[in-house]
XYZ file of C-alpha atoms in Angstrom:
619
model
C 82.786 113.424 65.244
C 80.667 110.948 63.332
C 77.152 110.577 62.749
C 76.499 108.316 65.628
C 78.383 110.375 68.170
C 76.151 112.802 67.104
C 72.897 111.000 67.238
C 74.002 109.893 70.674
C 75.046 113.329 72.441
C 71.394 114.329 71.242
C 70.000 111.297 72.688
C 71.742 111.458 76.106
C 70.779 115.040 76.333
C 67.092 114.426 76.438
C 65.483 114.456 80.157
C 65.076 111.243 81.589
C 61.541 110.792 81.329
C 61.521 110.858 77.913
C 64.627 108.574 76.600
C 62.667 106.157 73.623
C 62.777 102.835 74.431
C 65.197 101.538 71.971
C 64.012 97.865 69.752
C 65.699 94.538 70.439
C 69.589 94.314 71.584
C 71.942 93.615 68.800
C 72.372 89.981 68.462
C 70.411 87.470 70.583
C 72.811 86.499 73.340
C 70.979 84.576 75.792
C 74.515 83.841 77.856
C 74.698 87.657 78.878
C 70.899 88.074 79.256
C 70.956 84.790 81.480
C 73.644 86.212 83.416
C 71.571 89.844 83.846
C 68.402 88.391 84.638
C 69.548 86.173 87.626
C 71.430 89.395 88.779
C 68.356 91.446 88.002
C 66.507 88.974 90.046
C 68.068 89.140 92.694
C 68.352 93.100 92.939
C 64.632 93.659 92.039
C 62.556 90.375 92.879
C 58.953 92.404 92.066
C 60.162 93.278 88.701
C 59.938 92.221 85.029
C 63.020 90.436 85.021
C 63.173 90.550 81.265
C 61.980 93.316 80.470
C 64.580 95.628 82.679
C 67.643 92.982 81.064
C 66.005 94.311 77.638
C 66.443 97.553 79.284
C 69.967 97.637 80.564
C 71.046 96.192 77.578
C 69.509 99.147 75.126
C 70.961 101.687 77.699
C 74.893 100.116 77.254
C 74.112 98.930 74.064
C 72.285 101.462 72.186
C 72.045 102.457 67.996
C 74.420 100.184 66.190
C 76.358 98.795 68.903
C 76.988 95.427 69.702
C 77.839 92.980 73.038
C 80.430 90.932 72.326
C 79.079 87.074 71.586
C 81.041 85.798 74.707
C 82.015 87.652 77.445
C 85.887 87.602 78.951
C 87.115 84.947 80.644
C 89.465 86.187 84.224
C 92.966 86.812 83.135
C 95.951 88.445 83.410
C 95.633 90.327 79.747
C 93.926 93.847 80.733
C 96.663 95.005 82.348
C 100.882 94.371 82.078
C 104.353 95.655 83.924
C 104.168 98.352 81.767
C 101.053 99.947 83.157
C 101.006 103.164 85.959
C 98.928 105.635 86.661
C 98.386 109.612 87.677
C 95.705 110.511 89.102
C 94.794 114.402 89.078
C 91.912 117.216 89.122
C 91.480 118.332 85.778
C 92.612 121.811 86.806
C 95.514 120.482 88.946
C 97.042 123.034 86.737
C 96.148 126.752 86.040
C 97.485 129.456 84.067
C 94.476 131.966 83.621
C 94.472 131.820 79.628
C 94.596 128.118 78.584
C 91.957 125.339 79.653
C 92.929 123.392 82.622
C 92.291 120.242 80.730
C 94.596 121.179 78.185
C 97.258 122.454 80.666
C 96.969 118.623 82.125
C 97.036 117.101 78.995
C 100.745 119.223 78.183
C 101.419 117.729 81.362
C 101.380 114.435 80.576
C 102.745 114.232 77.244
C 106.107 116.670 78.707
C 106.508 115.073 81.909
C 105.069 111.883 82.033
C 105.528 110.814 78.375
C 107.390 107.318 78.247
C 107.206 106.895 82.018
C 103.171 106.795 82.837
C 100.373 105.608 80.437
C 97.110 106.113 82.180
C 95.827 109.256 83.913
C 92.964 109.077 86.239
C 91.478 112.422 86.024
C 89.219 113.286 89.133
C 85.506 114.379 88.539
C 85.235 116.571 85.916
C 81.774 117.120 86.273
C 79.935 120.356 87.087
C 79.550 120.261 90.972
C 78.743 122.483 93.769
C 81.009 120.917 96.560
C 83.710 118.299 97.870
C 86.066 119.237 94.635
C 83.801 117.326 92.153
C 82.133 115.012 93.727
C 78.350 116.568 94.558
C 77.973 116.319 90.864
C 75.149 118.312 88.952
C 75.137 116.759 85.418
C 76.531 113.363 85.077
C 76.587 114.385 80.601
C 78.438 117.329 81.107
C 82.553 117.905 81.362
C 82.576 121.011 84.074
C 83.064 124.060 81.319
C 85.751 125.531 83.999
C 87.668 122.668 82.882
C 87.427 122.109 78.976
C 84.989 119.815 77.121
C 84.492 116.351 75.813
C 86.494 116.590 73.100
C 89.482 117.744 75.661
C 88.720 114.550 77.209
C 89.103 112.797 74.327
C 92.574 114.007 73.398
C 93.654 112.498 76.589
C 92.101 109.386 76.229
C 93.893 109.603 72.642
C 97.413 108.941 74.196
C 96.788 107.537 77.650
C 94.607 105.136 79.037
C 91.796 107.407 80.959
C 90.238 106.410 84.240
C 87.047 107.900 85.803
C 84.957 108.344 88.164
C 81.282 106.944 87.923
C 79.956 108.848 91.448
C 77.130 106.214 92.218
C 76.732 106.996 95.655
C 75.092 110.252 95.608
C 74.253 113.681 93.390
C 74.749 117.169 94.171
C 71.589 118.903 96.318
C 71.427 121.306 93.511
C 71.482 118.859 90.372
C 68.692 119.289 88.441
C 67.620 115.428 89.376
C 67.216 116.915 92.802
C 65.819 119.896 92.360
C 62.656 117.832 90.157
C 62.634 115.375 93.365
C 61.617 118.358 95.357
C 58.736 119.395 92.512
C 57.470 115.551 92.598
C 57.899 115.124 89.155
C 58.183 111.623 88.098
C 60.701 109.784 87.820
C 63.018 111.692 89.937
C 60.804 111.856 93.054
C 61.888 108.142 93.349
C 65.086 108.534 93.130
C 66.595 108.985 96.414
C 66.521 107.491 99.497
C 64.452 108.566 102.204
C 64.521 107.862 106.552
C 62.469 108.830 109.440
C 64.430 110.556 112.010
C 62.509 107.679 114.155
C 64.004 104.974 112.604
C 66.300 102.902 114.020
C 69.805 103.986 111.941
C 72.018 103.492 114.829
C 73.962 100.529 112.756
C 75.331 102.517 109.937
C 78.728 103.090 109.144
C 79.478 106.684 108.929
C 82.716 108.201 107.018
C 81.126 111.716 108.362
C 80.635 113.391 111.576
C 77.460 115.533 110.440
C 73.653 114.170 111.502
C 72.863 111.399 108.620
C 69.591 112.644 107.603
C 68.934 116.355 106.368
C 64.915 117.781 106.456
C 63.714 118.990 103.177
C 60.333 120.484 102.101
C 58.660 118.590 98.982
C 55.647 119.119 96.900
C 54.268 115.950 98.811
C 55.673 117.846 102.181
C 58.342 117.489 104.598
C 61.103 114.623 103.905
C 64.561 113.236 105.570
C 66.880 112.312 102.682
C 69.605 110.192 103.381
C 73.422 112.136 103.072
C 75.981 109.675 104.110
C 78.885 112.409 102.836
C 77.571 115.757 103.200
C 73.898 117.319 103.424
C 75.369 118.762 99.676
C 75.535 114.901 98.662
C 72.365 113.408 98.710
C 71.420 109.228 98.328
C 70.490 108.463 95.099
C 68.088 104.946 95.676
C 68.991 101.917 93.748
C 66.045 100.010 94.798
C 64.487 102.008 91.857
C 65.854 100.461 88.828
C 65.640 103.476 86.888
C 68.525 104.767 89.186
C 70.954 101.950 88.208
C 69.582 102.269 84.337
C 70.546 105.973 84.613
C 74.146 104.865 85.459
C 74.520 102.265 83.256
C 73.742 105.035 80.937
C 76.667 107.301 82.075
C 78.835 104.147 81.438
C 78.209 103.703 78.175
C 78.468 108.052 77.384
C 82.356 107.671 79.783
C 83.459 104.399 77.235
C 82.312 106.230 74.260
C 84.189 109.088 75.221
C 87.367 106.974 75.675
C 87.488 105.580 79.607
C 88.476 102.523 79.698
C 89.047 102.219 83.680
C 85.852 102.820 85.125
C 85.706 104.235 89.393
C 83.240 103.282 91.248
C 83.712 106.000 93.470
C 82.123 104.847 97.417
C 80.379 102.081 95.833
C 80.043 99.828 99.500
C 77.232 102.418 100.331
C 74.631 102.412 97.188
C 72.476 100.502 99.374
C 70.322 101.032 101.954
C 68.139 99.153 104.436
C 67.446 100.711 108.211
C 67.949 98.412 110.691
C 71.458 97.335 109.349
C 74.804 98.917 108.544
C 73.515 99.943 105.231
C 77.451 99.034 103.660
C 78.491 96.061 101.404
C 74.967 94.992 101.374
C 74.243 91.807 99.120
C 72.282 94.051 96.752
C 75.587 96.153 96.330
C 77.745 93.344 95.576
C 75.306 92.202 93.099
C 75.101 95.667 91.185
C 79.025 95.649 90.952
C 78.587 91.802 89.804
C 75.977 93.156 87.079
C 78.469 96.349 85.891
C 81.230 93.620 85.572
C 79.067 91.617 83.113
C 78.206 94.202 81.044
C 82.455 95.445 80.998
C 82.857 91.741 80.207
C 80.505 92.002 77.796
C 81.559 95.155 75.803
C 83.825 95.261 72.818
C 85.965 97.658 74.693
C 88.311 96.551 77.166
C 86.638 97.969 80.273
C 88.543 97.567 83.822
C 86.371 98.158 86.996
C 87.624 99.309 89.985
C 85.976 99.838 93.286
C 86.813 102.570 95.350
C 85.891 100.945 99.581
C 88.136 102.463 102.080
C 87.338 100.193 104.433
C 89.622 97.465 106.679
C 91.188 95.175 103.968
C 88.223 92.052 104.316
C 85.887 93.892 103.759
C 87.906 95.640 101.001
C 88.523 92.174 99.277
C 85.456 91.305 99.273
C 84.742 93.068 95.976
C 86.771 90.750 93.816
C 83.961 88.488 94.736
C 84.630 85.043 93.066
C 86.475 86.870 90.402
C 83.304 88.298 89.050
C 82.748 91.402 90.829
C 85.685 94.186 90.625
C 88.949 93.775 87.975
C 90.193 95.950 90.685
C 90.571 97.151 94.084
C 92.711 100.027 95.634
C 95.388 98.523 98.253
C 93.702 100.895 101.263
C 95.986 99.208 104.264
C 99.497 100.052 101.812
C 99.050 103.738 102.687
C 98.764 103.958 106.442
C 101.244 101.442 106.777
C 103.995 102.818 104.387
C 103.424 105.564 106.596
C 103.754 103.798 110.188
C 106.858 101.737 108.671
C 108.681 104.902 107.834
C 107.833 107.199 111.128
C 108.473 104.237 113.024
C 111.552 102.824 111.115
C 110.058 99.494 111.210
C 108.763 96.954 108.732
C 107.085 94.837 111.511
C 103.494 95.593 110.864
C 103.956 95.671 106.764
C 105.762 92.182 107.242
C 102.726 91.309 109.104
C 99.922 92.233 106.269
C 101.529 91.242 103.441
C 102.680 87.660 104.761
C 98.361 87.218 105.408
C 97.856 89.276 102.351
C 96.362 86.890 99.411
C 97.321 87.310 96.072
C 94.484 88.821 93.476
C 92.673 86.062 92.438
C 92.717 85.274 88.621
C 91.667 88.599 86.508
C 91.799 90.247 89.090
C 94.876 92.837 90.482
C 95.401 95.400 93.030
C 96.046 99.300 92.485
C 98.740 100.129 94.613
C 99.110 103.746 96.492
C 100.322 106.113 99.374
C 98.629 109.062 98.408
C 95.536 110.391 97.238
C 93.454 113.632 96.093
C 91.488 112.264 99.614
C 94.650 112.051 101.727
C 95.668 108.883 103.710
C 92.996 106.864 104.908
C 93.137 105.072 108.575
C 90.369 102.306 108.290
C 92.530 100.154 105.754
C 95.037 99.652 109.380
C 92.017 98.319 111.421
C 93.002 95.183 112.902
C 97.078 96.312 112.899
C 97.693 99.491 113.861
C 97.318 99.665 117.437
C 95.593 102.365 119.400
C 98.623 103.842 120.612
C 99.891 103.659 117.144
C 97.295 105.463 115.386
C 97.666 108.830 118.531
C 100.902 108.931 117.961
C 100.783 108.652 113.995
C 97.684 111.404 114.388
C 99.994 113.565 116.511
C 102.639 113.061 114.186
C 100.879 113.896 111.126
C 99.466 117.404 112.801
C 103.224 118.464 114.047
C 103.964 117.983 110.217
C 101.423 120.510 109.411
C 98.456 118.123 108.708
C 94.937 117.818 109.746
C 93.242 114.678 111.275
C 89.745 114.240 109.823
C 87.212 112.608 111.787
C 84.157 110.055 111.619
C 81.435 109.017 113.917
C 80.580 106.238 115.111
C 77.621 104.159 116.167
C 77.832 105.003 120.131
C 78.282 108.485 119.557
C 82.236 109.120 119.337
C 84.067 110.523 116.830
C 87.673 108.275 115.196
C 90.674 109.375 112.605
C 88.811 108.632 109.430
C 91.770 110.299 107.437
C 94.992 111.900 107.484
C 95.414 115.041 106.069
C 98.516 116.162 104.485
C 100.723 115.977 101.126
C 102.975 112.656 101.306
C 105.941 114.200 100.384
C 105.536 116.819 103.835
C 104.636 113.722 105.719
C 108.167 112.241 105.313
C 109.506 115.471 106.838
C 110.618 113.146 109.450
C 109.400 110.173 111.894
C 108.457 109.781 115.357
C 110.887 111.774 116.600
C 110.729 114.376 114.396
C 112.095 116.243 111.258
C 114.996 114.991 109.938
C 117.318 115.025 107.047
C 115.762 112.421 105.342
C 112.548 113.584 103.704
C 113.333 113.107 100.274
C 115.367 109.624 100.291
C 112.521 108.438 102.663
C 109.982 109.810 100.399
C 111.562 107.763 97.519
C 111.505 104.691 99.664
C 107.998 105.055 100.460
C 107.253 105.231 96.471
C 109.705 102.698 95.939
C 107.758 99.394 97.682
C 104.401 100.596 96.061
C 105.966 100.629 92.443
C 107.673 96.775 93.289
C 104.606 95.314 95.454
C 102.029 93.182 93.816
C 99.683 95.363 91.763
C 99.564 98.276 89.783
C 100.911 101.092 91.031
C 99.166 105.322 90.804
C 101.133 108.118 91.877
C 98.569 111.044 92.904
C 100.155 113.999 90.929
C 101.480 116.135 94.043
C 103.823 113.360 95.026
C 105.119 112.796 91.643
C 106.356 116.864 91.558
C 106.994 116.794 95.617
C 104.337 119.444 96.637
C 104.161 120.641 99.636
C 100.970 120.932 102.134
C 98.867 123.916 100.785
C 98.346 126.157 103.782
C 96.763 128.652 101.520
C 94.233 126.563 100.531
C 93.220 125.323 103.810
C 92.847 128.765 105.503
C 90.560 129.686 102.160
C 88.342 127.026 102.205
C 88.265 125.576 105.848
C 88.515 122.169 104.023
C 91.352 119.861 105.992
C 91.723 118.109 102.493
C 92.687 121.220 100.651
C 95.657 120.390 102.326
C 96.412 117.811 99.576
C 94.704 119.763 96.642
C 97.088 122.327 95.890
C 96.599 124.036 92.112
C 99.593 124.943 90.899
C 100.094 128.124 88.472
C 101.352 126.465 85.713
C 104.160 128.424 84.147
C 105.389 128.593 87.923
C 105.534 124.983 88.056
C 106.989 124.281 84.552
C 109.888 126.865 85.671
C 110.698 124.939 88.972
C 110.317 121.320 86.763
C 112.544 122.767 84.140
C 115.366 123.891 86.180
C 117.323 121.251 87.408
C 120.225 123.709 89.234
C 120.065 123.956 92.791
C 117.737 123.156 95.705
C 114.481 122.336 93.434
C 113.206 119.728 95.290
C 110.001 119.514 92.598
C 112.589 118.613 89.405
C 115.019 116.081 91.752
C 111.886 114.087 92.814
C 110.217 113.928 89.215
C 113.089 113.097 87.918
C 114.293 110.487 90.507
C 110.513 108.831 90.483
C 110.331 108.534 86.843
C 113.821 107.337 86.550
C 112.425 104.379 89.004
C 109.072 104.078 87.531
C 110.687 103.228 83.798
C 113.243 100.949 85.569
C 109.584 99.200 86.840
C 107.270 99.309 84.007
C 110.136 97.443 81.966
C 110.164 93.987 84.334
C 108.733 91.484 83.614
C 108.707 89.961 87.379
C 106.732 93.429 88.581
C 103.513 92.442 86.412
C 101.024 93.162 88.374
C 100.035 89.398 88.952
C 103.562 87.719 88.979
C 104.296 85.331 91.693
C 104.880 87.252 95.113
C 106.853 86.066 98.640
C 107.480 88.221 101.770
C 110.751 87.538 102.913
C 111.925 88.075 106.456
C 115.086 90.442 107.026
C 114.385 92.015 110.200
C 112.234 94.987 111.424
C 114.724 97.565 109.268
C 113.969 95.831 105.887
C 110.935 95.524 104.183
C 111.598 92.750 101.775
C 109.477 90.578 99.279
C 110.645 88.243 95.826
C 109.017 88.510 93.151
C 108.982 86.270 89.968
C 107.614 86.672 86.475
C 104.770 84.685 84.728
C 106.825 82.846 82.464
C 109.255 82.154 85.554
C 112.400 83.615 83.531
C 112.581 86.827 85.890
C 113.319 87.024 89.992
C 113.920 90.245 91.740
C 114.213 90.756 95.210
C 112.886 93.883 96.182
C 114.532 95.023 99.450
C 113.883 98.098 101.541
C 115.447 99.726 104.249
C 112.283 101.826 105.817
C 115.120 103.391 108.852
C 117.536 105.934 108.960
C 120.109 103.703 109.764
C 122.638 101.126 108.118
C 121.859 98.294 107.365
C 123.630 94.994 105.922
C 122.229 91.512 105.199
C 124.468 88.262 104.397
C 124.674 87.734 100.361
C 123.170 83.923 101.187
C 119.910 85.617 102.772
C 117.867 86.518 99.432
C 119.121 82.863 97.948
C 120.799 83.802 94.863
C 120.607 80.783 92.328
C 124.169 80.314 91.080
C 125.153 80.775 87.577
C 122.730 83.454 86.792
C 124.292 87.139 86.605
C 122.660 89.164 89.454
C 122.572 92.962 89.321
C 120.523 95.923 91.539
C 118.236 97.570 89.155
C 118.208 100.747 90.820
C 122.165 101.349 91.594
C 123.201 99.277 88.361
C 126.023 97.506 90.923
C 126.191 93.313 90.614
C 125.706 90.719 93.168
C 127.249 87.359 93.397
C 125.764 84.319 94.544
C 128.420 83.936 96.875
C 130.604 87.015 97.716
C 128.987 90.511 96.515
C 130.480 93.732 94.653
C 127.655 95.758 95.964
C 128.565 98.637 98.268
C 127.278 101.196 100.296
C 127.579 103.638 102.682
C 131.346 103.727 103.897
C 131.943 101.232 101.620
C 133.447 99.630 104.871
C 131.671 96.190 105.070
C 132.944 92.429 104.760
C 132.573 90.169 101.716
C 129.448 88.795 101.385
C 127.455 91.246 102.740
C 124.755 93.618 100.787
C 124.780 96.730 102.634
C 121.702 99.769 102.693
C 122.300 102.922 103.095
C 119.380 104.794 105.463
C 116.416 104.650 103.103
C 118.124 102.478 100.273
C 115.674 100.293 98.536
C 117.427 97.552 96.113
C 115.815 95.426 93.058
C 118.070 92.516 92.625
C 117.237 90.374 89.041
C 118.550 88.233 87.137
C 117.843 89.915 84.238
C 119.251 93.351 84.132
């Protein structure tokens, strides 16, 4: 560790209050500052404009370093084919002796080596609840775990996503605990309500009562706790809040992230009276965070984090200014009707209205997460009826069903609860013999769909719905949270004899995952068609920037055979057509693919239940 690194863990560890103002930014860029102080004024009209823009720009900017002289112009450069992502707790793995961090770090480089380069590790924060995010120090990597410098190994050899949690701080953080003293500046710093007021417009992801009493030094209070009464509001109408985070940015880049989470971002903002979500002030604040990114020497990605119906959700590309990123939240619940149904009708649906990300900007594809499979992103196409039965479903596979409440009082499926690899048991009708080659399908049109794609780590190894967990900790998404005992897991992963499940589905993902990352026509903003085969197939084209690749990415989402005529998926003639995934050739006209009973007619391409096929040119 160098001086500076030095000088700076000193500086961030000084309270608040008492951070030195630092002299003039590093060059005179009056570009970014122009672009900060409309921003600025916007967010905080009764403020110095300038002198908070001199601010933000000493707390991402601070000792030697510099902005770059011209921010980055929207492209397609910050990301490429090759690019996929895990995302896992830091102690996802346990062994008793070694640190977690380290354990996740073997991980990678045995495992995942050659097949995945970024890791999205979860909070690693000390915290008191909700797995790591009610955080207590923001500076600190959760000692449980490892360090910084375990952080840094990581970040070493992958590229490292996490989470900035703006939303809200742990009830027993030590900005919280000053709040309740009065001491300045923390007794501004999060959001109070009247039990009076009128709050009957918010959106709630919770159940619980929204406001939680609290005795202060200036008396009795009702802090705001859209998550949990653990999780309380922090206020960005103080400034100092946002400087504080802009802060954390700069300590997460220095320490090698260079995919930054902005973990429930849509709710930073509060007014009572409205809906208190995607306010204008929020969409400014992620606007201001991507200039500084744009700004910085390091190539910084943001990504919001809304699970919220897919509008809304696009709304934080802005005009290709707000997020770099935004997770795909309507690909989970409908991979998931699609394969209990066996139909492709309502992913044919969303994807034909689905736009593509606009210029520098891309989508993070996924089916499962450390949160399970959220509902909201199927507003508007999963029908009532739908969503029972795919709650009743997800329950006779051992799941949960989290709830949410709503303004008039009721309570709706905010969540699904259950591993994704359990959820593929079966469909409808129930379990089947299908889970795995289902499962494989389901992983299959997130890797090939327009985007990036992030495999949460207990799909990638197959695990199954931790019962244990859930009876421990009353928690319906300790369902999906399973820590595995290391050595245990490393046995079952290194034997590939017999029925281990865990080794045939690594191994079969990460054989398909390479095949991905190494085609061209699957970067994540290459040219993208739905295609129409019928409600059995799930089917889209996809072509590569330079034009030179096509691959038709065909899925068969039912347990039944399918075949399609050769001249369906428009083969152009001459080229030399081959499926990536079986290695058998297609011709333009007449076919030497087969499958199944091998029983078809020329110039068909048949699917076995579950098949998926990548047809290129370019083998």
């Amino acid at each position: 560790m160098d001086r500076t690194e030095i000088d700076r863990d000193a500086w961030q560890r000084l309270p608040l209050a008492r951070v030195p103002r630092r002299g003039p930014t590093r060059g005179k860029n009056a570009q970014l500052r122009a672009k900060l102080r409309s921003l600025v004024a916007f967010v905080y009209p009764d403020e110095d404009a300038d002198a908070l823009v001199q601010s933000m720009c000493d707390a991402f900017w601070p000792d030697n370093l510099k902005s770059r002289q011209r921010g980055r112009q929207p492209g397609n450069t910050l990301w490429s084919e090759e690019d996929a992502i895990v995302i896992a707790y830091g102690n996802s793995f346990v062994d008793g002796t070694h640190k977690p961090l380290d354990l996740l770090n073997d991980f990678m480089h045995r495992y995942m080596s050659g097949t995945v380069n970024g890791v999205h590790i979860l909070p690693f924060f000390p915290f008191t609840s909700d797995d790591g995010f009610a955080v207590t120090d923001y500076r600190a990597v959760n000692s449980a775990l490892g360090d910084w410098d375990d952080i840094r190994r990581i970040a070493a050899d992958f590229s490292l996503m996490s989470d900035l949690v703006l939303n809200h701080v742990s009830s027993q953080s030590a900005w919280f605990n000053e709040y309740l003293q009065g001491h300045e500046p923390y007794d501004g710093f999060f959001v109070e309500a009247s039990p009076e007021d009128d709050l009957s417009q918010v959106v709630r992801p919770r159940a619980h009562d929204l406001l939680r009493e609290v005795e202060t030094a200036k008396g009795t209070r009702h802090v705001w706790c859209t998550f949990s009464h653990d999780q309380v509001d922090l206020d960005f109408a103080n400034p100092e809040v946002l400087l504080e985070f802009i802060r954390i940015m700069r300590l997460h880049i220095d320490n090698g992230v260079r995919i930054i989470r902005l973990d429930a971002v849509a709710f930073i903002w509060k007014q009572v009276g409205t809906p208190s979500i995607h306010m204008p002030q929020t969409h400014a604040i992620v606007r201001l965070m991507r200039v500084l990114a744009d700004y910085a020497a390091e190539p910084i990605v943001l990504l919001t984090e809304t699970n919220v119906p897919n509008t809304e959700n696009l709304s934080y590309f802005g005009n290709r200014n707000e997020a770099h990123a935004v997770y795909n939240f309507p690909l989970p619940p409908l991979v998931l009707h699609a394969m209990w149904c066996g139909s492709s009708e309502l992913l044919n649906r969303w994807q034909m209205a689905m736009p593509p990300a606009p210029l520098g900007c891309a989508y993070l594809n996924f089916t499962a997460s450390h949160d399970g499979i959220g509902v909201r992103g199927g507003e508007g196409l999963i029908t009532e009826p739908d969503l029972e039965r795919m709650t009743e479903t997800v329950e006779a596979f051992g799941g949960k069903v989290s709830m949410r409440a709503m303004p008039d009082g009721t309570r709706r499926p905010y969540e699904l609860n259950i591993t994704f690899f359990d959820a593929m048991a079966g469909t409808f009708a129930g379990p089947d013999q299908w889970q795995e080659e289902r499962f494989l399908c389901s992983q299959t049109i997130q890797m090939a769909l327009e985007g990036m794609p992030a495999f949460y780590i207990h799909s990638l190894i197959a695990t199954h719905n931790d019962q244990a967990g859930f009876e421990k900790t009353g928690q319906n998404r300790a369902l999906n949270r399973k820590r595995w005992d290391y050595p245990e897991l490393r046995a079952l992963l290194d034997r590939r004899e017999g029925d281990n499940v865990h080794a045939r589905i690594l191994e079969r993902l990460s054989a398909r995952i390479r095949i991905r990352c190494a085609q061209p026509a699957f970067h994540p903003n290459a040219t993208q068609f739905t295609m129409q085969f019928g409600p059995k197939l799930f089917g889209f084209w996809r072509q590569s920037l330079d034009r030179d690749q096509s691959i038709f990415a065909i899925h068969n989402v039912s347990a039944e055979k399918v075949t399609i005529p050769v001249g369906a998926i428009n083969l152009i003639g001459g080229d030399h057509w081959t499926d990536l995934l079986s290695g058998e050739h297609v011709r333009a006209h007449g076919t030497d693919v087969l499958a199944g009973d091998r029983a078809r007619s020329k110039g068909d391409i048949g699917f076995a239940p579950y098949q998926c096929r990548w047809i290129s040119n370019r083998a």
